[in-house]
């Protein structure tokens, strides 16, 4: 009797060993590729978002896919790289001035507040009293607020590092997406065949379509919101007479794109205008910036809801949960995961609802 079960036991052991080896290979593959997940995510985002426009340009350029890919990559990299280059160059050029201001403040103390800020109703006297205490004895005034100051400084530093890191990933992702777009259907054919082999032709195609819709929906919501926020910011900066309005608007586009929010640019601009003695313009910028922040929060889900056939709740949960788990790239990862789960779940329900053949 034991002899009859030995071949089966040997096959089971071999199967387990093969699965363990496959699992080990997948873990090793993850260790090798996980640092590129952000870049690959951006490459997927851009290739899906610009596929239709890319194919139209290829048709107009007589089928020269490589030339169109080079133009596409150069234009998008310029849009991303210019604001980052401006930030780095501005920091480098003004570093000496910042050091001189810090040294002057150490020797002569903080400058007095402008008169219009002191005369603000309700809050002006309190601001002036705190500022005077800070000028007279900064250590005593800041005692008890070290934690809050540390949080603010940490947030500013981490936000700047996040912007630069995300911009570098964006640039590399754009270049990789250009290779995807040049390959066209041939570039995604292995992945498509693998999905169809695992899930079947019908379910595999539905899964790919759901993934594409999720990426396209979130791309339209995120990129559309970033573009509109940049344009609206440029209008506000131009009305307020803010210098370098176009460049600041490009920075707003970038920070909204990486999900930091427009206030990272607007608050320093408002503070700078306040220190220049323009209370009316400062009040206008405060109201305008608050409206922009509220509009950005409303516009993003509206654009996502109108961009595809997937239920808005599915995309919304994926975006919020993904952003909480993985940051900027998580808004796309979360949306894709929710779209895949929603498609598989609906396919499973459809199979269960089909009438079973009567024997």
Coordinates of C-alpha atoms in Angstrom, one line a residue:
X1 CA 0.0 0.0 0.0
X2 CA 2.8 2.4 0.8
X3 CA 4.4 1.8 -2.5
X4 CA 1.3 3.1 -4.3
X5 CA 1.6 6.5 -2.6
X6 CA 5.3 7.1 -3.1
X7 CA 5.1 8.5 -6.6
X8 CA 2.4 10.9 -5.5
X9 CA 4.4 11.9 -2.5
X10 CA 7.5 12.5 -4.6
X11 CA 5.5 14.6 -7.0
X12 CA 4.1 16.7 -4.2
X13 CA 7.6 17.3 -2.7
X14 CA 8.9 18.2 -6.1
X15 CA 6.1 20.6 -6.6
X16 CA 6.7 22.3 -3.2
X17 CA 10.4 22.6 -4.0
X18 CA 9.7 24.2 -7.4
X19 CA 7.3 26.6 -5.7
X20 CA 9.8 27.5 -3.0
X21 CA 12.5 28.1 -5.7
X22 CA 10.1 30.2 -7.7
X23 CA 9.2 32.2 -4.5
X24 CA 12.9 32.7 -3.8
X25 CA 13.4 33.9 -7.3
X26 CA 10.6 36.4 -7.1
X27 CA 11.9 37.7 -3.8
X28 CA 15.4 38.2 -5.3
X29 CA 13.8 39.9 -8.3
X30 CA 11.9 42.2 -6.0
X31 CA 15.2 43.1 -4.2
X32 CA 16.8 43.9 -7.5
X33 CA 14.0 45.9 -9.0
X34 CA 12.2 47.6 -6.1
X35 CA 14.3 50.7 -6.3
X36 CA 13.0 51.2 -9.9
X37 CA 9.3 50.8 -9.0
X38 CA 8.9 54.6 -8.8
X39 CA 10.5 55.2 -12.2
X40 CA 8.5 52.3 -13.7
X41 CA 5.3 53.7 -12.2
X42 CA 6.0 57.1 -13.8
X43 CA 6.9 55.4 -17.1
X44 CA 3.5 53.6 -17.0
X45 CA 1.7 56.7 -16.2
X46 CA 3.2 58.8 -19.0
X47 CA 3.0 56.0 -21.6
X48 CA -0.7 55.4 -20.9
X49 CA -1.6 59.1 -20.6
X50 CA 0.1 60.2 -23.8
X51 CA -0.4 57.1 -26.0
X52 CA -3.2 58.5 -28.0
X53 CA -1.5 61.8 -28.6
X54 CA 1.7 60.0 -29.4
X55 CA 0.1 57.8 -32.1
X56 CA -1.6 60.9 -33.7
X57 CA 1.8 62.6 -33.9
X58 CA 3.4 59.5 -35.4
X59 CA 0.7 59.5 -38.1
X60 CA 1.4 63.2 -38.9
X61 CA 5.1 62.6 -38.9
X62 CA 4.9 59.8 -41.4
X63 CA 5.4 56.9 -39.0
X64 CA 8.8 58.2 -37.6
X65 CA 8.2 56.9 -34.1
X66 CA 11.8 57.5 -32.8
X67 CA 11.7 61.1 -33.9
X68 CA 8.4 61.7 -32.2
X69 CA 9.6 59.9 -29.1
X70 CA 12.7 62.2 -28.9
X71 CA 10.5 65.3 -29.3
X72 CA 8.1 64.0 -26.7
X73 CA 10.8 63.3 -24.1
X74 CA 12.6 66.6 -24.6
X75 CA 9.4 68.6 -24.2
X76 CA 8.2 66.8 -21.1
X77 CA 11.7 66.8 -19.5
X78 CA 11.9 70.5 -20.1
X79 CA 8.6 71.0 -18.3
X80 CA 9.8 69.1 -15.3
X81 CA 13.5 70.0 -15.3
X82 CA 13.2 73.8 -15.7
X83 CA 11.4 74.5 -12.3
X84 CA 13.9 72.2 -10.5
X85 CA 16.9 73.8 -12.2
X86 CA 15.5 77.2 -11.2
X87 CA 15.2 76.2 -7.6
X88 CA 18.7 74.9 -7.4
X89 CA 20.2 77.9 -9.2
X90 CA 18.2 80.3 -7.1
X91 CA 19.4 78.7 -3.9
X92 CA 23.0 78.8 -5.1
X93 CA 22.9 82.4 -6.2
X94 CA 21.2 83.6 -3.0
X95 CA 23.1 81.4 -0.5
X96 CA 25.6 84.2 0.2
X97 CA 22.8 86.7 0.8
X98 CA 21.2 84.3 3.2
X99 CA 24.4 83.8 5.1
X100 CA 25.0 87.5 5.3
X101 CA 21.4 88.1 6.6
X102 CA 21.8 85.4 9.3
X103 CA 25.1 87.0 10.4
X104 CA 23.5 90.5 10.5
X105 CA 20.6 89.2 12.5
X106 CA 22.9 87.6 15.0
X107 CA 24.8 90.9 15.5
X108 CA 22.0 93.5 15.2
X109 CA 18.9 91.4 16.1
X110 CA 15.7 91.0 14.1
X111 CA 14.4 94.0 12.2
X112 CA 11.1 95.7 13.4
X113 CA 7.8 94.7 11.8
X114 CA 6.3 97.0 9.1
X115 CA 3.8 99.5 10.4
X116 CA 0.9 98.1 8.5
X117 CA 1.3 94.7 10.1
X118 CA 1.5 96.2 13.6
X119 CA -1.8 98.1 12.9
X120 CA -3.7 95.0 11.7
X121 CA -7.0 94.8 13.6
X122 CA -7.4 92.2 16.3
X123 CA -4.2 90.3 15.6
X124 CA -1.7 93.2 15.0
X125 CA -0.9 94.0 18.7
X126 CA -0.4 90.3 19.5
X127 CA 1.9 89.8 16.6
X128 CA 3.9 92.9 17.5
X129 CA 4.1 91.9 21.2
X130 CA 5.4 88.4 20.3
X131 CA 7.9 89.9 17.8
X132 CA 9.2 92.4 20.3
X133 CA 9.7 89.6 22.8
X134 CA 11.5 87.6 20.1
X135 CA 13.8 90.6 19.4
X136 CA 14.5 91.2 23.1
X137 CA 15.1 87.6 24.2
X138 CA 14.7 85.0 21.4
X139 CA 15.7 82.0 23.6
X140 CA 13.1 82.8 26.3
X141 CA 10.4 83.5 23.7
X142 CA 11.0 80.3 21.8
X143 CA 11.1 78.2 25.0
X144 CA 8.3 75.7 24.8
X145 CA 8.0 75.9 21.0
X146 CA 11.1 73.9 20.1
X147 CA 9.0 71.0 19.0
X148 CA 6.8 73.1 16.7
X149 CA 9.8 74.8 15.2
X150 CA 11.5 71.5 14.7
X151 CA 8.4 70.1 13.0
X152 CA 8.2 73.1 10.6
X153 CA 11.9 72.9 9.7
X154 CA 11.7 69.2 9.2
X155 CA 8.6 69.6 7.0
X156 CA 10.3 72.2 4.9
X157 CA 13.5 70.2 4.4
X158 CA 11.6 66.9 3.7
X159 CA 9.3 68.7 1.2
X160 CA 12.3 70.1 -0.7
X161 CA 14.0 66.7 -0.8
X162 CA 10.7 65.1 -1.9
X163 CA 10.3 67.6 -4.7
X164 CA 13.9 67.0 -6.0
X165 CA 13.6 63.2 -5.7
X166 CA 10.2 63.1 -7.4
X167 CA 11.5 65.4 -10.2
X168 CA 14.4 63.0 -10.9
X169 CA 12.1 60.0 -10.9
X170 CA 9.8 61.9 -13.3
X171 CA 12.6 62.7 -15.7
X172 CA 13.8 59.1 -15.8
X173 CA 10.3 57.9 -16.0
X174 CA 9.6 60.1 -19.0
X175 CA 12.7 58.7 -20.8
X176 CA 11.6 55.1 -20.1
X177 CA 8.1 55.9 -21.3
X178 CA 9.5 57.1 -24.6
X179 CA 11.0 53.6 -25.1
X180 CA 7.6 52.1 -24.3
X181 CA 5.8 54.4 -26.8
X182 CA 8.4 53.6 -29.5
X183 CA 7.8 49.9 -29.1
X184 CA 4.0 50.4 -29.2
X185 CA 2.0 47.1 -29.0
X186 CA 5.2 45.1 -29.2
X187 CA 6.4 46.5 -25.9
X188 CA 3.3 45.4 -24.0
X189 CA 2.8 42.1 -25.9
X190 CA 4.7 39.9 -23.4
X191 CA 2.8 41.3 -20.4
X192 CA -0.5 41.0 -22.2
X193 CA 0.1 37.4 -23.2
X194 CA 1.2 36.6 -19.6
X195 CA -2.0 38.0 -18.1
X196 CA -4.2 36.2 -20.7
X197 CA -2.4 33.0 -20.0
X198 CA -3.0 33.3 -16.3
X199 CA -6.6 34.6 -16.3
X200 CA -7.9 33.6 -19.8
X201 CA -8.4 35.8 -22.8
X202 CA -11.6 37.5 -21.7
X203 CA -10.6 38.2 -18.0
X204 CA -7.1 39.1 -19.0
X205 CA -8.3 41.8 -21.5
X206 CA -10.8 43.2 -19.0
X207 CA -8.0 43.4 -16.4
X208 CA -5.7 45.2 -18.7
X209 CA -8.5 47.6 -19.7
X210 CA -9.3 48.3 -16.1
X211 CA -5.7 49.0 -15.3
X212 CA -5.4 51.4 -18.3
X213 CA -8.6 53.2 -17.2
X214 CA -7.4 53.5 -13.7
X215 CA -4.0 55.0 -14.8
X216 CA -5.7 57.3 -17.3
X217 CA -8.3 58.5 -14.8
X218 CA -5.8 59.3 -12.1
X219 CA -3.5 60.9 -14.7
X220 CA -6.2 63.2 -16.0
X221 CA -7.2 64.1 -12.4
X222 CA -3.6 64.7 -11.2
X223 CA -2.1 66.3 -14.3
X224 CA -5.2 68.3 -15.2
X225 CA -5.4 69.6 -11.7
X226 CA -1.7 70.5 -11.7
X227 CA -2.0 72.3 -15.1
X228 CA -5.1 74.3 -14.1
X229 CA -3.6 75.2 -10.7
X230 CA -0.5 76.5 -12.5
X231 CA -2.6 78.6 -14.9
X232 CA -4.8 80.0 -12.1
X233 CA -1.7 80.8 -10.0
X234 CA -0.1 82.6 -12.9
X235 CA -3.3 84.8 -13.2
X236 CA -3.2 85.5 -9.5
X237 CA 0.5 86.3 -9.5
X238 CA 0.1 88.6 -12.5
X239 CA -2.8 90.5 -11.0
X240 CA -0.8 90.9 -7.7
X241 CA 2.2 92.1 -9.6
X242 CA 4.4 89.3 -8.2
X243 CA 7.8 89.1 -9.9
X244 CA 8.7 85.9 -11.9
X245 CA 5.0 85.0 -12.1
X246 CA 5.5 82.5 -14.9
X247 CA 8.3 80.7 -13.1
X248 CA 6.4 80.6 -9.8
X249 CA 3.4 79.2 -11.7
X250 CA 5.6 76.4 -13.1
X251 CA 6.7 75.6 -9.5
X252 CA 3.1 75.5 -8.5
X253 CA 2.4 73.0 -11.3
X254 CA 5.3 70.9 -10.1
X255 CA 4.3 70.8 -6.4
X256 CA 0.7 70.1 -7.2
X257 CA 1.8 67.3 -9.5
X258 CA 3.8 65.6 -6.8
X259 CA 0.8 66.1 -4.3
X260 CA 2.4 68.5 -2.0
X261 CA 0.0 71.3 -2.7
X262 CA 0.2 74.9 -4.0
X263 CA 0.6 76.5 -0.5
X264 CA 4.3 75.5 -0.5
X265 CA 4.8 78.2 -3.1
X266 CA 2.0 80.6 -2.2
X267 CA 2.9 81.0 1.5
X268 CA 6.5 82.3 0.9
X269 CA 5.1 84.6 -1.8
X270 CA 2.5 86.0 0.5
X271 CA 5.1 86.5 3.3
X272 CA 7.5 88.2 0.9
X273 CA 4.8 90.6 -0.4
X274 CA 3.8 91.3 3.3
X275 CA 7.4 92.3 4.1
X276 CA 7.5 94.6 1.1
X277 CA 4.7 96.8 2.6
X278 CA 1.8 95.8 0.3
X279 CA -1.1 95.0 2.7
X280 CA -3.8 95.2 0.0
X281 CA -2.0 92.8 -2.4
X282 CA -1.1 90.5 0.5
X283 CA -4.8 90.3 1.5
X284 CA -5.7 89.6 -2.1
X285 CA -3.1 86.8 -2.4
X286 CA -4.3 85.2 0.9
X287 CA -7.9 85.0 -0.3
X288 CA -6.8 84.0 -3.8
X289 CA -4.5 81.3 -2.5
X290 CA -7.1 79.9 -0.1
X291 CA -9.6 79.7 -3.0
X292 CA -7.0 77.9 -5.1
X293 CA -6.3 75.4 -2.4
X294 CA -10.0 74.6 -2.0
X295 CA -10.5 74.5 -5.8
X296 CA -7.6 72.1 -6.2
X297 CA -9.1 69.7 -3.6
X298 CA -12.5 69.8 -5.4
X299 CA -11.3 69.7 -9.0
X300 CA -9.1 66.6 -8.7
X301 CA -11.9 64.1 -7.8
X302 CA -14.2 65.7 -10.3
X303 CA -11.7 65.2 -13.2
X304 CA -11.1 61.6 -12.1
X305 CA -14.8 60.9 -12.0
X306 CA -15.3 62.1 -15.5
X307 CA -12.3 60.4 -17.0
X308 CA -13.2 56.7 -17.2
X309 CA -15.8 54.0 -16.7
X310 CA -14.6 52.8 -13.3
X311 CA -16.8 53.9 -10.4
X312 CA -15.5 57.1 -8.7
X313 CA -15.5 55.5 -5.3
X314 CA -13.1 52.8 -6.4
X315 CA -10.6 55.4 -7.8
X316 CA -11.1 57.7 -4.8
X317 CA -10.4 54.9 -2.2
X318 CA -7.4 53.8 -4.3
X319 CA -6.0 57.3 -4.5
X320 CA -6.4 58.2 -0.9
X321 CA -5.2 54.8 0.5
X322 CA -2.3 54.6 -2.0
X323 CA -1.1 58.1 -1.2
X324 CA -1.2 57.3 2.6
X325 CA 0.8 54.1 2.0
X326 CA 3.3 55.1 -0.6
X327 CA 3.2 58.8 -1.2
X328 CA 2.9 60.4 -4.7
X329 CA 3.4 57.2 -6.7
X330 CA 0.9 55.5 -4.3
X331 CA -2.0 57.4 -5.8
X332 CA -1.5 55.5 -9.1
X333 CA -0.5 52.2 -7.4
X334 CA -3.6 52.4 -5.1
X335 CA -5.9 53.1 -8.0
X336 CA -4.5 50.2 -10.1
X337 CA -4.8 47.8 -7.2
X338 CA -8.4 48.8 -6.5
X339 CA -9.2 48.6 -10.3
X340 CA -7.7 45.1 -10.5
X341 CA -9.5 43.9 -7.4
X342 CA -12.8 45.5 -8.7
X343 CA -12.4 43.8 -12.1
X344 CA -11.5 40.4 -10.6
X345 CA -14.3 40.6 -8.1
X346 CA -16.9 41.5 -10.8
X347 CA -15.6 38.7 -13.0
X348 CA -16.0 36.2 -10.1
X349 CA -19.5 37.4 -9.5
X350 CA -20.4 37.1 -13.1
X351 CA -19.1 33.5 -13.3
X352 CA -21.1 32.6 -10.2
X353 CA -24.3 34.2 -11.6
X354 CA -24.1 32.1 -14.8
X355 CA -26.5 29.2 -14.8
X356 CA -24.8 25.9 -14.3
X357 CA -25.3 23.2 -17.0
X358 CA -27.8 20.6 -15.9
X359 CA -26.4 17.1 -16.0

